[in-house]
Amino acid sequence: DSGVTQTPKHLITATGQRVTLRCSPRSGDLSVYWYQQSLDQGLQFLIQYYNGEERAKGNILERFSAQQFPDLHSELNLSSLELGDSALYFCASSVGQGRDGELFFGEGSRLTVL
Amino acid sequence: AQKVTQAQTEISVVEKEDVTLDCVYETRDTTYYLFWYKQPPSGELVFLIRRNSFDEQNEISGRYSWNFQKSTSSFNFTITASQVVDSAVYFCALSEARNQGGKLIFGQGTELSVKP
């Protein structure tokens, strides 16, 4: 158990809908990361927050947004969903800003868009 | 450009065989970090090792060992006397120090199947 909690574990929805994925980092970790794992793209970095502020951005679509709250949990919002958004979405956390540290990954939220 | 290549998509071995998973990386940075993660069938990503670019010393942890060679930009992972529980997808990853934050670039993964 990495200590990173993600909810929901599974989510099935329809195209055009909006969903929110939630992540609670390990106790004491200030950074939260979101990654997307799909069959065609592999594991892709989406975005990182450090202590409530956006720290780094990857290939995150404009339809996607994220935030980190004062209690350090994070939410990833996915809107106007398309079939291609079906993927496993991982949250990870680290103590610092992550340049040289290991990331602790949650079990992922599997999103299926029908 | 930053890139991680794991040329072996799938490997199948019989229990107790040794197996090496290859990882080749590309980066322009002189300071970077390399990682291996394991993704068992249950789906979570488990951290195995981190190496920084200034430390080419090989590392051994039980049945696991890692060979880092800057001259060939490779960071290979060997499992000695493989076991069925080693069956998983293994990812090699790169993080560049100049990145604003902890963005990891992952390879495509190598699916290891260890048969009894």
Coordinates of N, CA, C and O in Angstrom, one line a residue, chain A residues 43-94:
Chain A
L43 N 2.1 5.5 -20.6 CA 2.0 6.3 -19.4 C 2.4 7.7 -19.8 O 3.6 8.0 -20.1
Q44 N 1.5 8.7 -19.6 CA 1.8 10.0 -20.0 C 1.5 10.9 -18.8 O 0.5 10.9 -18.1
F45 N 2.5 11.8 -18.6 CA 2.4 12.8 -17.5 C 1.3 13.9 -17.9 O 1.4 14.4 -19.0
L46 N 0.4 14.2 -17.0 CA -0.6 15.2 -17.3 C -0.2 16.5 -16.6 O -0.1 17.6 -17.2
I47 N -0.1 16.5 -15.3 CA 0.1 17.7 -14.5 C 0.6 17.4 -13.1 O 0.4 16.3 -12.6
Q48 N 1.3 18.4 -12.6 CA 1.8 18.3 -11.2 C 1.4 19.6 -10.4 O 1.4 20.7 -10.9
Y49 N 1.0 19.4 -9.2 CA 0.8 20.5 -8.2 C 1.7 20.3 -7.0 O 2.0 19.2 -6.6
Y50 N 2.2 21.4 -6.6 CA 3.0 21.4 -5.4 C 2.5 22.4 -4.4 O 2.4 23.6 -4.7
N51 N 2.0 21.9 -3.3 CA 1.5 22.8 -2.2 C 0.4 23.8 -2.7 O 0.5 24.9 -2.4
G52 N -0.4 23.3 -3.6 CA -1.5 24.0 -4.0 C -1.3 24.8 -5.3 O -2.3 25.3 -5.9
E53 N -0.1 24.8 -5.8 CA 0.2 25.6 -7.0 C 0.6 24.6 -8.2 O 1.3 23.7 -7.9
E54 N 0.2 25.0 -9.4 CA 0.6 24.2 -10.5 C 2.1 24.3 -10.7 O 2.7 25.4 -10.7
R55 N 2.8 23.1 -10.9 CA 4.2 23.1 -10.9 C 4.7 22.7 -12.3 O 5.8 23.2 -12.7
A56 N 4.1 21.8 -12.9 CA 4.5 21.4 -14.2 C 3.3 20.9 -15.0 O 2.4 20.4 -14.4
K57 N 3.4 21.0 -16.3 CA 2.3 20.6 -17.1 C 2.8 19.7 -18.3 O 3.8 20.0 -18.9
G58 N 2.0 18.7 -18.5 CA 2.4 17.8 -19.6 C 1.4 17.9 -20.7 O 0.8 19.0 -21.0
N59 N 1.1 16.8 -21.4 CA 0.2 16.8 -22.5 C -1.3 16.7 -22.0 O -2.0 15.8 -22.4
I60 N -1.7 17.7 -21.2 CA -3.0 17.6 -20.7 C -4.0 18.4 -21.6 O -3.7 19.5 -22.1
L61 N -5.1 17.8 -22.0 CA -6.0 18.4 -22.9 C -6.7 19.6 -22.3 O -6.8 19.6 -21.0
E62 N -7.2 20.5 -23.1 CA -7.9 21.6 -22.5 C -9.2 21.2 -21.9 O -9.7 22.0 -21.0
R63 N -9.8 20.1 -22.3 CA -11.0 19.6 -21.7 C -10.8 19.1 -20.2 O -11.7 18.8 -19.5
F64 N -9.5 18.9 -19.9 CA -9.1 18.4 -18.6 C -8.6 19.5 -17.7 O -7.9 20.4 -18.2
S65 N -8.9 19.5 -16.4 CA -8.4 20.5 -15.5 C -8.2 19.8 -14.2 O -8.7 18.7 -13.9
A66 N -7.3 20.4 -13.4 CA -7.0 19.8 -12.1 C -6.8 20.9 -11.1 O -6.6 22.1 -11.4
Q67 N -6.9 20.5 -9.8 CA -6.5 21.5 -8.8 C -6.1 20.7 -7.5 O -6.4 19.5 -7.4
Q68 N -5.4 21.4 -6.7 CA -5.0 20.9 -5.4 C -5.5 21.8 -4.3 O -5.3 23.0 -4.3
F69 N -6.2 21.2 -3.4 CA -6.9 22.0 -2.4 C -6.0 22.2 -1.1 O -4.9 21.6 -1.0
P70 N -6.4 23.1 -0.2 CA -5.6 23.4 0.9 C -5.2 22.2 1.8 O -4.1 22.2 2.4
D71 N -6.1 21.2 1.8 CA -5.7 20.0 2.6 C -4.9 19.0 1.7 O -4.6 17.9 2.2
L72 N -4.4 19.5 0.6 CA -3.5 18.8 -0.3 C -4.1 17.7 -1.2 O -3.4 17.1 -2.0
H73 N -5.4 17.4 -1.0 CA -5.9 16.4 -1.9 C -6.1 17.1 -3.3 O -6.1 18.3 -3.4
S74 N -6.3 16.3 -4.3 CA -6.3 16.8 -5.6 C -7.5 16.2 -6.4 O -7.9 15.1 -6.1
E75 N -8.0 17.0 -7.3 CA -9.1 16.5 -8.2 C -8.7 16.7 -9.7 O -8.1 17.8 -10.0
L76 N -9.0 15.7 -10.5 CA -8.8 15.8 -11.9 C -10.2 15.8 -12.5 O -10.9 14.9 -12.4
N77 N -10.5 16.9 -13.2 CA -11.8 17.0 -13.9 C -11.7 16.8 -15.4 O -10.8 17.4 -16.0
L78 N -12.5 15.8 -15.9 CA -12.5 15.5 -17.3 C -13.8 15.8 -17.9 O -14.8 15.3 -17.4
S79 N -13.9 16.7 -18.9 CA -15.2 17.1 -19.4 C -15.3 16.8 -20.9 O -14.3 16.4 -21.6
S80 N -16.5 16.9 -21.4 CA -16.8 16.6 -22.8 C -16.1 15.3 -23.2 O -15.4 15.2 -24.2
L81 N -16.3 14.3 -22.5 CA -15.6 13.0 -22.6 C -15.7 12.4 -24.0 O -16.8 12.4 -24.6
E82 N -14.6 11.8 -24.5 CA -14.6 11.1 -25.8 C -14.2 9.7 -25.5 O -13.6 9.4 -24.5
L83 N -14.5 8.8 -26.5 CA -14.1 7.4 -26.4 C -12.6 7.3 -26.1 O -12.2 6.4 -25.3
G84 N -11.8 8.1 -26.7 CA -10.4 8.0 -26.5 C -9.9 8.4 -25.1 O -8.7 8.2 -24.8
D85 N -10.7 8.9 -24.3 CA -10.3 9.3 -22.9 C -10.4 8.1 -22.0 O -9.9 8.2 -20.9
S86 N -10.9 7.0 -22.5 CA -10.9 5.7 -21.7 C -9.5 5.4 -21.4 O -8.6 5.2 -22.3
A87 N -9.2 5.2 -20.1 CA -7.8 5.0 -19.7 C -7.8 4.8 -18.2 O -8.8 4.9 -17.5
L88 N -6.6 4.4 -17.7 CA -6.3 4.3 -16.3 C -5.6 5.6 -15.9 O -4.6 6.0 -16.4
Y89 N -6.2 6.3 -14.9 CA -5.7 7.6 -14.5 C -5.0 7.4 -13.1 O -5.7 7.0 -12.2
F90 N -3.7 7.6 -13.1 CA -3.0 7.5 -11.8 C -2.7 8.8 -11.2 O -2.4 9.8 -11.8
C91 N -2.8 8.8 -9.9 CA -2.3 9.9 -9.1 C -1.1 9.4 -8.4 O -1.0 8.2 -8.0
A92 N -0.1 10.3 -8.2 CA 1.1 10.0 -7.4 C 1.4 11.2 -6.5 O 0.9 12.3 -6.8
S93 N 2.2 10.9 -5.5 CA 2.6 12.0 -4.7 C 4.1 11.8 -4.3 O 4.7 10.8 -4.4
S94 N 4.7 12.9 -3.9 CA 6.1 12.9 -3.4 C 6.2 14.0 -2.3 O 5.4 15.0 -2.3

